Tab-separated table of C-alpha atoms in Angstrom:
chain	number	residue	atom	x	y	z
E	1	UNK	CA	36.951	111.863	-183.066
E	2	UNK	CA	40.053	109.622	-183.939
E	3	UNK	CA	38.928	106.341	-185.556
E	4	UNK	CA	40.275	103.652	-183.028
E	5	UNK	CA	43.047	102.104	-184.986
E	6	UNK	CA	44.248	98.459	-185.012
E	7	UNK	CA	45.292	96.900	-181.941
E	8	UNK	CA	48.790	96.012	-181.534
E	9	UNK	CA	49.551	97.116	-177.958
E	10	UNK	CA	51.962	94.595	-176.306
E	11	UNK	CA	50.928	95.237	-172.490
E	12	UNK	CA	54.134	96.977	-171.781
E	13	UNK	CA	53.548	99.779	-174.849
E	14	UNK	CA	50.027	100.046	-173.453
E	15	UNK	CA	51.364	100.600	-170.140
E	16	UNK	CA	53.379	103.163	-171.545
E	17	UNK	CA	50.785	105.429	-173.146
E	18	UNK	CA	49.025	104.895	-169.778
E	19	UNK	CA	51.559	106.319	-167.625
E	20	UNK	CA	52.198	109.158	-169.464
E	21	UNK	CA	48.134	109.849	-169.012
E	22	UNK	CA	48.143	109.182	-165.273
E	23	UNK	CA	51.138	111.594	-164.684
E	24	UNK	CA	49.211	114.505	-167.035
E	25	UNK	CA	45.562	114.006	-165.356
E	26	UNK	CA	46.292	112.333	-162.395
E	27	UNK	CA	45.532	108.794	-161.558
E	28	UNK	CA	41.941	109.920	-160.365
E	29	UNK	CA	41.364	112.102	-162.949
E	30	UNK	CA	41.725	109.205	-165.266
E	31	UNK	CA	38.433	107.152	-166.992
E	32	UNK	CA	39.086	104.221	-169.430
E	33	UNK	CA	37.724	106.752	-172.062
E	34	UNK	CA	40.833	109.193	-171.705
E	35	UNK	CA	43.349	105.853	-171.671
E	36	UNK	CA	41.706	104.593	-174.731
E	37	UNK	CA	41.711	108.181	-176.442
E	38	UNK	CA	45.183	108.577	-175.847
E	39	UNK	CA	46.025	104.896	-176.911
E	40	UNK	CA	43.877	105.227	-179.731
E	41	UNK	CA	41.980	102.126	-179.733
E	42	UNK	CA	38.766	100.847	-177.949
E	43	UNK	CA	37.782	100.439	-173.958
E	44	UNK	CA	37.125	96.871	-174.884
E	45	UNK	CA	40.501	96.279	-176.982
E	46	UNK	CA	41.956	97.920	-173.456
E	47	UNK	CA	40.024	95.686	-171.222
E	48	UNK	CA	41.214	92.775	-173.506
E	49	UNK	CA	45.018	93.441	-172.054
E	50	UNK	CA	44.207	94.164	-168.528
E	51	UNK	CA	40.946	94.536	-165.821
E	52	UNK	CA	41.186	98.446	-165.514
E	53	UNK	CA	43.216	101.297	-164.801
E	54	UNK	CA	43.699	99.728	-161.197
E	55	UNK	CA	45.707	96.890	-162.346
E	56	UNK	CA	47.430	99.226	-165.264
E	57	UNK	CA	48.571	101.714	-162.007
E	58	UNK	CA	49.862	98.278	-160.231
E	59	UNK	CA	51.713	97.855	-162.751
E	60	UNK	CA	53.283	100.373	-163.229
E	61	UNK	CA	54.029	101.518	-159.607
E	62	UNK	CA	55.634	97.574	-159.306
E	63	UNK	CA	57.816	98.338	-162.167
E	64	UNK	CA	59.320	101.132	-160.114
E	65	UNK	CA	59.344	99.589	-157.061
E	66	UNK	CA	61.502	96.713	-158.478
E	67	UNK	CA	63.575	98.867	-159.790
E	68	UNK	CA	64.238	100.787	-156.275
E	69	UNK	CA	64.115	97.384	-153.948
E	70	UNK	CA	66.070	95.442	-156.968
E	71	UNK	CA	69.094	98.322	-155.436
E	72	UNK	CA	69.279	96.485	-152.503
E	73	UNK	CA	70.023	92.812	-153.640
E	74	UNK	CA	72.806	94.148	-155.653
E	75	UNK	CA	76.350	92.921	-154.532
E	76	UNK	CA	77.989	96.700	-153.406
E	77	UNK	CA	74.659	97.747	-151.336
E	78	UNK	CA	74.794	94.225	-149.068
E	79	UNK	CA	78.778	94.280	-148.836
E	80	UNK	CA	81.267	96.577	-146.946
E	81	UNK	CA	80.896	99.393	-144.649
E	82	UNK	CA	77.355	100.697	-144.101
E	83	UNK	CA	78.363	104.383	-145.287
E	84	UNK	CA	79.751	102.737	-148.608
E	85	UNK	CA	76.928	100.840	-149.450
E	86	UNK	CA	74.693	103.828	-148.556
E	87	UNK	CA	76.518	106.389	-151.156
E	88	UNK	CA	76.294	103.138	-153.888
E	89	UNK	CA	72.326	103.143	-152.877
E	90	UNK	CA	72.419	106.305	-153.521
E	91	UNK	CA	73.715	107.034	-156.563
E	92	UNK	CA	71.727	103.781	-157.824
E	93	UNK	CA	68.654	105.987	-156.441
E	94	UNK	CA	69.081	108.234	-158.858
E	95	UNK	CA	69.796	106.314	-161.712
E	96	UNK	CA	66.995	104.059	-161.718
E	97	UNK	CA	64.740	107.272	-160.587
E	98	UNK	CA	65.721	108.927	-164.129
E	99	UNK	CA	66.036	105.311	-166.336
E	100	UNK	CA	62.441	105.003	-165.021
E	101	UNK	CA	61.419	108.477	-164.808
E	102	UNK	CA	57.814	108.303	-165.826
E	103	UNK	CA	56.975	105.378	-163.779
E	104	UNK	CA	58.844	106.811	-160.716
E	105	UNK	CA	56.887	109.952	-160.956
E	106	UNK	CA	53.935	108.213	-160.867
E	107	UNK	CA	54.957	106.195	-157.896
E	108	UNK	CA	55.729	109.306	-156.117
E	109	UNK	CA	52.576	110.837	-156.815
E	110	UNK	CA	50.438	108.059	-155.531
E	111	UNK	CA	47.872	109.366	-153.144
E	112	UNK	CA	46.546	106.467	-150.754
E	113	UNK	CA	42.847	106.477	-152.204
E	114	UNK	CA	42.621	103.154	-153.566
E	115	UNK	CA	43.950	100.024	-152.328
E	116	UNK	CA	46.795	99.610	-154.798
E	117	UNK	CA	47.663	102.831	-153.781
E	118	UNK	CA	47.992	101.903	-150.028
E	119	UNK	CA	50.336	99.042	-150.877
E	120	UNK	CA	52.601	101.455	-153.066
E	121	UNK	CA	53.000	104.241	-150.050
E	122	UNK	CA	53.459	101.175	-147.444
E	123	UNK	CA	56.303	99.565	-150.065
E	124	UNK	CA	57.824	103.022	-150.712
E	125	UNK	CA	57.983	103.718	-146.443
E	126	UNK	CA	60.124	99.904	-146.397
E	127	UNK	CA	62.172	101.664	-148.556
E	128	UNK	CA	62.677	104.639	-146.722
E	129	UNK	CA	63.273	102.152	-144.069
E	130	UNK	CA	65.823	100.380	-145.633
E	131	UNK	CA	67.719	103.486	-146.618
E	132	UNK	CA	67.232	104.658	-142.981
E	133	UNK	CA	68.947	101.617	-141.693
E	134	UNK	CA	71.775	101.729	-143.737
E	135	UNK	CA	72.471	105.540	-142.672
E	136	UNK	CA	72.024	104.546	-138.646
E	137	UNK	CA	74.199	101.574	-139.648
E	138	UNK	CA	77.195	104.351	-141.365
E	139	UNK	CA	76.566	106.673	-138.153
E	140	UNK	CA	77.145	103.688	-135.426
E	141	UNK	CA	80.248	102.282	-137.459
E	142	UNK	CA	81.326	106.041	-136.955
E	143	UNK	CA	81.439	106.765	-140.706
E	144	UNK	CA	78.346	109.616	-140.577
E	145	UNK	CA	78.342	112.403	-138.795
E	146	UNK	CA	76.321	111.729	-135.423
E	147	UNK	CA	74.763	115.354	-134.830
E	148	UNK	CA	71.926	115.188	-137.689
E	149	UNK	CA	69.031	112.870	-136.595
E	150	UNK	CA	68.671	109.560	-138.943
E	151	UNK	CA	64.860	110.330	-139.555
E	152	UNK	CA	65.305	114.011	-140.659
E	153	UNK	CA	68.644	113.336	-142.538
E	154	UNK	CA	66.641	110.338	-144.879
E	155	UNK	CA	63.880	112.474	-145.896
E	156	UNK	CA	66.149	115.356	-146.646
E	157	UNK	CA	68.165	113.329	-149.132
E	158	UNK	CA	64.753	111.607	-150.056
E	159	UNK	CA	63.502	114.972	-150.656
E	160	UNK	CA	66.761	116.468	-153.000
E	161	UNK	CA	66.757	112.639	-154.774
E	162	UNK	CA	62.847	112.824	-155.348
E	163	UNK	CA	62.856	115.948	-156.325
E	164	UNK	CA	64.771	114.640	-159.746
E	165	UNK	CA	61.585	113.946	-161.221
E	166	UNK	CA	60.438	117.237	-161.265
E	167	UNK	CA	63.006	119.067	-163.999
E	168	UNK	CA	65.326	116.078	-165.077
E	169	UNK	CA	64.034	116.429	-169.033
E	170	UNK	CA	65.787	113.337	-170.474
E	171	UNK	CA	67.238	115.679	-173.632
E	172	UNK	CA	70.231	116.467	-171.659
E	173	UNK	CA	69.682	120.077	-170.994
E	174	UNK	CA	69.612	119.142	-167.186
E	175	UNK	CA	72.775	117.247	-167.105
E	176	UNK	CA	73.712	113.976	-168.031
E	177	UNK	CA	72.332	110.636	-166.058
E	178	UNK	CA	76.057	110.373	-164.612
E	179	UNK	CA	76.224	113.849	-164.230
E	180	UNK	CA	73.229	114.712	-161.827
E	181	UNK	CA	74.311	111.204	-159.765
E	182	UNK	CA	77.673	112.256	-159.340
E	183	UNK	CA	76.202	115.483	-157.942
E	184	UNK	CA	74.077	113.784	-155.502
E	185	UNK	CA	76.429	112.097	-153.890
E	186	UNK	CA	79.245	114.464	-153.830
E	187	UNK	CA	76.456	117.121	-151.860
E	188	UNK	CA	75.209	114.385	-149.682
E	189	UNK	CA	77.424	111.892	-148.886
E	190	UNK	CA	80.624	114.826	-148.749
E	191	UNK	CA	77.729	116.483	-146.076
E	192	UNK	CA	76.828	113.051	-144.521
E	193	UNK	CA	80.173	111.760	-144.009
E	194	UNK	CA	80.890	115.755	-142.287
N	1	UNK	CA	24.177	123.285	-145.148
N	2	UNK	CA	25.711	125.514	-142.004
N	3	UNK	CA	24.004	128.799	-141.468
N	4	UNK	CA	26.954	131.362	-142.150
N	5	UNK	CA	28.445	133.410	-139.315
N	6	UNK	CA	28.556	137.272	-139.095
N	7	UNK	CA	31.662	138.311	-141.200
N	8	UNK	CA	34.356	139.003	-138.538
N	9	UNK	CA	37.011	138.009	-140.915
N	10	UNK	CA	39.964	141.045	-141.681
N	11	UNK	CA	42.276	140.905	-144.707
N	12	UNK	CA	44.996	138.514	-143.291
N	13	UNK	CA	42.374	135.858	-141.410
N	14	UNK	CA	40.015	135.414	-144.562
N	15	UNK	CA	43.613	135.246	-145.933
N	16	UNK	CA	44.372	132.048	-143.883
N	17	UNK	CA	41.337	130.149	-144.988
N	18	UNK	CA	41.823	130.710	-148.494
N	19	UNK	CA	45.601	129.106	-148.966
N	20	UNK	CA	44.390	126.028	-146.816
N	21	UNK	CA	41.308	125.893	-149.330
N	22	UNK	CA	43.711	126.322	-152.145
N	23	UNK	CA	46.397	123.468	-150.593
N	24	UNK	CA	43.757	121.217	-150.257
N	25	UNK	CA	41.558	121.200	-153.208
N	26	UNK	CA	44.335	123.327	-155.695
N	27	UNK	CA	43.923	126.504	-156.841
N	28	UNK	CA	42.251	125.089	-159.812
N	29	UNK	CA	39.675	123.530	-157.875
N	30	UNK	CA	38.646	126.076	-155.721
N	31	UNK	CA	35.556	128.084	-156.267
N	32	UNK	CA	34.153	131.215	-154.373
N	33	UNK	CA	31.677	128.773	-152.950
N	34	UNK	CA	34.174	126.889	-151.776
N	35	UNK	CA	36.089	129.226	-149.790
N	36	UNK	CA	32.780	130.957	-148.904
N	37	UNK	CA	32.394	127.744	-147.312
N	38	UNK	CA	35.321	127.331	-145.412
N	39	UNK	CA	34.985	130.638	-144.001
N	40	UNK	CA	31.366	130.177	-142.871
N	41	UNK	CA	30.532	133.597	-145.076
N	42	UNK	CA	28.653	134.523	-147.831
N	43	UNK	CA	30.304	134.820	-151.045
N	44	UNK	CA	28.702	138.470	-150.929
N	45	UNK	CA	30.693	138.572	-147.543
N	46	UNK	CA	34.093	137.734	-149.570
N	47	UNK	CA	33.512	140.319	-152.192
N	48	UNK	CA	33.672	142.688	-149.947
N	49	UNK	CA	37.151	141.812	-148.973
N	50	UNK	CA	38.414	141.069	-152.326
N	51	UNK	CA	37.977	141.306	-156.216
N	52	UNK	CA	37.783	137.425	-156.410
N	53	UNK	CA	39.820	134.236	-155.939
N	54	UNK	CA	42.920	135.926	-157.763
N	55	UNK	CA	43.241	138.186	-155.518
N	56	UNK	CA	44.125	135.768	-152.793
N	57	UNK	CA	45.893	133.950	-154.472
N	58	UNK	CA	48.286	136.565	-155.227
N	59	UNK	CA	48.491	138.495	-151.655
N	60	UNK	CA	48.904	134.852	-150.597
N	61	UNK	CA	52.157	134.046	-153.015
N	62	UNK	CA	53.061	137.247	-152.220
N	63	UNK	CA	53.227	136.880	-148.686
N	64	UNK	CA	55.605	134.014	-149.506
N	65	UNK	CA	57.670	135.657	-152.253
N	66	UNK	CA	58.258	138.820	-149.319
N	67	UNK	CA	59.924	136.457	-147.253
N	68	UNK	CA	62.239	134.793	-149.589
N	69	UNK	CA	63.002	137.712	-150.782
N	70	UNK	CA	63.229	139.807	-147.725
N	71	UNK	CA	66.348	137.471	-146.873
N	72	UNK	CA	68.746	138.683	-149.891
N	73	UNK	CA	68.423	142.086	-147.977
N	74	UNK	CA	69.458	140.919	-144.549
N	75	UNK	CA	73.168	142.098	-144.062
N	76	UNK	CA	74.606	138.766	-143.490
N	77	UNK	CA	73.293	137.509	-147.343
N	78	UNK	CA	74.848	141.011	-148.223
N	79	UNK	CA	78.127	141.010	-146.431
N	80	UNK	CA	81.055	138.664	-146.500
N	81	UNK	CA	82.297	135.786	-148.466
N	82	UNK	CA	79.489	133.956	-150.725
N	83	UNK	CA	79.807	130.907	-149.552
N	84	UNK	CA	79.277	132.141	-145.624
N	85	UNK	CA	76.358	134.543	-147.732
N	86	UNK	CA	74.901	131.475	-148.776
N	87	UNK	CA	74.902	129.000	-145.424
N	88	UNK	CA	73.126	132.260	-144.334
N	89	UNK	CA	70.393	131.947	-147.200
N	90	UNK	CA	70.059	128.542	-146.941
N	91	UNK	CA	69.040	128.629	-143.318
N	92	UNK	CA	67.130	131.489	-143.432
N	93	UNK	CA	65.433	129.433	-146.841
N	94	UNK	CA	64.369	126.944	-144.321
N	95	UNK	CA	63.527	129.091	-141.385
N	96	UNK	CA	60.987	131.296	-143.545
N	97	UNK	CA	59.582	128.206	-145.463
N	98	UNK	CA	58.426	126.813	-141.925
N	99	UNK	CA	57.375	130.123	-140.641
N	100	UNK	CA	55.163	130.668	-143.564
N	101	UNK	CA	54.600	126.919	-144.614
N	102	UNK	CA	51.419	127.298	-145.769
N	103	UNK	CA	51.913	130.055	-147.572
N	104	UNK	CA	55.465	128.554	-149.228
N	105	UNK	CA	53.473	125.847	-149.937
N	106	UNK	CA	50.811	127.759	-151.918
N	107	UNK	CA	53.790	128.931	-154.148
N	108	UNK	CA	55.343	125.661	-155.163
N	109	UNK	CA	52.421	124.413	-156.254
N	110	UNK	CA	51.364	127.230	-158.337
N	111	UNK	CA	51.305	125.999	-161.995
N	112	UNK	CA	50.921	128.812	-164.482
N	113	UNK	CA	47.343	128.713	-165.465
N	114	UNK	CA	46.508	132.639	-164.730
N	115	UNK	CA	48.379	135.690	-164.825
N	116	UNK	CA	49.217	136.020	-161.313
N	117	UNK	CA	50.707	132.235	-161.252
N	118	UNK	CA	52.899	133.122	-163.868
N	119	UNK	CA	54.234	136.267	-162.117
N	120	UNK	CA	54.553	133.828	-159.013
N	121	UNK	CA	56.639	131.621	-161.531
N	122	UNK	CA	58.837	134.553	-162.660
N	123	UNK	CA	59.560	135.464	-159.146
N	124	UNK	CA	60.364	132.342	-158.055
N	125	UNK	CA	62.925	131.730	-161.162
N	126	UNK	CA	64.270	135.266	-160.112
N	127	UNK	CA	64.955	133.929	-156.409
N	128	UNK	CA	66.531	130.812	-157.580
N	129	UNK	CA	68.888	132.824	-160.138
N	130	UNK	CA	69.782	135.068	-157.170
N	131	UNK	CA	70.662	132.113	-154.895
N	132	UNK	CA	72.433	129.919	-157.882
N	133	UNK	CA	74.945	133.593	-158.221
N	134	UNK	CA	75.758	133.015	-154.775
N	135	UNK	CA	76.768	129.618	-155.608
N	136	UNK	CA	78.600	130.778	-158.495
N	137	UNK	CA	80.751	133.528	-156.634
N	138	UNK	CA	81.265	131.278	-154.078
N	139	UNK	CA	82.681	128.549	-156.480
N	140	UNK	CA	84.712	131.942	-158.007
N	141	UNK	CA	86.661	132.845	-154.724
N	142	UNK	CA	86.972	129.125	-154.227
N	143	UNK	CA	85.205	128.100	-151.118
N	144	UNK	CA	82.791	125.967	-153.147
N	145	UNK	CA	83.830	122.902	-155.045
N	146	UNK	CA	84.057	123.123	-158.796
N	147	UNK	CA	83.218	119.998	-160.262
N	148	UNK	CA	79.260	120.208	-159.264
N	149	UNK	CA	77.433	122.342	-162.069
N	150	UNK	CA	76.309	125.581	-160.704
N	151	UNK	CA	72.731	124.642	-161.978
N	152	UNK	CA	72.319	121.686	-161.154
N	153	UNK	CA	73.682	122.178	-157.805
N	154	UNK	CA	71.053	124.770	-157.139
N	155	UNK	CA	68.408	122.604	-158.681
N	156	UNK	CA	69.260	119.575	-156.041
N	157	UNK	CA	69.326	122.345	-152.966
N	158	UNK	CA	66.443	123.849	-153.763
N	159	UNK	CA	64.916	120.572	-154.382
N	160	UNK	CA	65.832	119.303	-150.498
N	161	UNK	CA	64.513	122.408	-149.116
N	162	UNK	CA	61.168	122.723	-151.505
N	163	UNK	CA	60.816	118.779	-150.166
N	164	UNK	CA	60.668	120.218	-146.726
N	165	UNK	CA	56.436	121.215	-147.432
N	166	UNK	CA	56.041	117.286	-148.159
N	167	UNK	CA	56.555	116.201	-144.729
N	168	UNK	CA	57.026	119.186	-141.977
N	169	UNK	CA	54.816	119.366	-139.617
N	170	UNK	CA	54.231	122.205	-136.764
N	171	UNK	CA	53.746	119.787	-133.876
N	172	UNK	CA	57.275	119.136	-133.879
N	173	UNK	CA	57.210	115.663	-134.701
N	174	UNK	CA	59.442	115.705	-137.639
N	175	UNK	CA	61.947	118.034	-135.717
N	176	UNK	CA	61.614	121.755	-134.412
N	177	UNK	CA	62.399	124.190	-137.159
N	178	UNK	CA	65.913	125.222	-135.985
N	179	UNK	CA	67.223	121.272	-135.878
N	180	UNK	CA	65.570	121.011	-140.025
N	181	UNK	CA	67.824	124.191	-140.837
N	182	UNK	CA	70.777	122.791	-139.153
N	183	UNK	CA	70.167	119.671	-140.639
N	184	UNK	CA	69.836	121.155	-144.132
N	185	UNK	CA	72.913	123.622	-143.506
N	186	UNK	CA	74.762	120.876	-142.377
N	187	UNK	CA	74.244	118.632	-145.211
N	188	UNK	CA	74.308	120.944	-148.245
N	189	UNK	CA	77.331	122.943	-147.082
N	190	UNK	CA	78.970	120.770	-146.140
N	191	UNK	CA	79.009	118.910	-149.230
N	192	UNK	CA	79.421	122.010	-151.331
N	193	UNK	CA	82.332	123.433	-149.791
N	194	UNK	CA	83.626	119.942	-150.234
């Protein structure tokens, strides 16, 4: 046993150590006793910062999904041609994926059991959306190639961007931030554009 | 409790019950009783077929790793330039990973726990080495681009394709297998031979 120590978890440092347990157990496999372990203080000094792990997980998952829809409002994604504002989406993808690795892991790994959850998955489909709109948008203004179906082609390039979160190890052994967006969108949009 | 049925199972059907136990629950998670089970058998009934849940787990991956592997020895990944080696390999990636989806599946989940998972592991490391020297010869006689690291090019292929167990499904909803290999040809070739 670890004696609990002080308290002096701000509620985004406690949502840090929190993370980190829901992407090594799984949010399920979770209790209040394994966040507390790991934060080293008491359920009660936990339940003093939020209600449960529920609203710790909403957290969390919001956090990412700001950072994803926050993409959209920026100036270069809402101007210009659709297949231009789809490469800066993009490579803005992949850069918030790996600023906010550990709480885009966790948003990718949400299951659907719990109603939080079901809000994340519907959010993260009105992404998809979004992303899928802006590649029919490049293919009618004649900018994509028209022989690869919309649907298909977003969760392909879904699939390479989420799969980021799997071996990008932040130490720079797997390439640079810059490095591994530059790469995305060369493959893609270079394949995209045909 | 259901009464079980008389053991009609052979090798490759008891086979198919296990890796859709496994995908379901994990390999982790799985007990004898389990898949005893799901096959309507007792687990007397399994041991007959097999040493234990090991067993399946590795003729299972190893279904898998025979088809991955069985493409490198098709003469069109033997003969020719690498990059027209590799388009080859890539679609045939695809093509296999659908035929054999549940068993692909199986593999890239497997986590390193037992002995066989980390033999799965090795093999799979082995395949992607083989694939990311395709790349590199292909970058070598110059029909690849050069500024897109070798590894983390394979990495972000290998990543769209592994993605393609998230979301494919048989009915041909998401697209018939030959349109996903096109897709994926067309996309990642493209943008490699930039």
């Amino acid at each position: 046993m670890t004696t609990p120590r002080r308290d002096t978890y701000t509620p985004d440092s406690l949502l840090q150590v929190a993370v980190q347990v829901f992407n090594e157990r799984g949010y399920d496999g979770t209790s209040m006793e394994h966040l507390a372990k790991a934060a080293g203080i008491s359920k009660s000094s936990i339940y003093h910062h939020v209600s449960g792990k529920e609203e710790l997980l909403r957290r969390a998952v919001s956090r990412a999904l700001e950072g994803l829809f926050g993409i959209l409002d920026e100036p270069p994604a809402r101007e210009g041609r659709a297949a231009d504002r789809l490469e800066y989406v993009v490579r803005r993808m992949v850069e918030v994926l790996i600023a906010e690795l550990p709480y885009v892991t966790l948003l990718l790994r949400v299951r659907g059991n719990t109603g939080t959850e079901r809000w994340a998955l519907e959010r993260r489909r009105e992404f998809d959306h979004r992303v899928a709109e802006l590649l029919k948008n490049a293919a009618a203004e004649g900018d994509v190639r028209g022989d690869v179906e919309v649907r298909l082609a977003t969760r392909l390039v879904f699939g390479m961007i989420n799969s980021i979160v799997e071996w990008y190890r932040p130490d720079g052994r797997t390439g640079a931030r810059r490095e591994v967006a530059d790469a995305v969108v060369q493959l893609v949009l270079t394949g995209l554009r045909g």
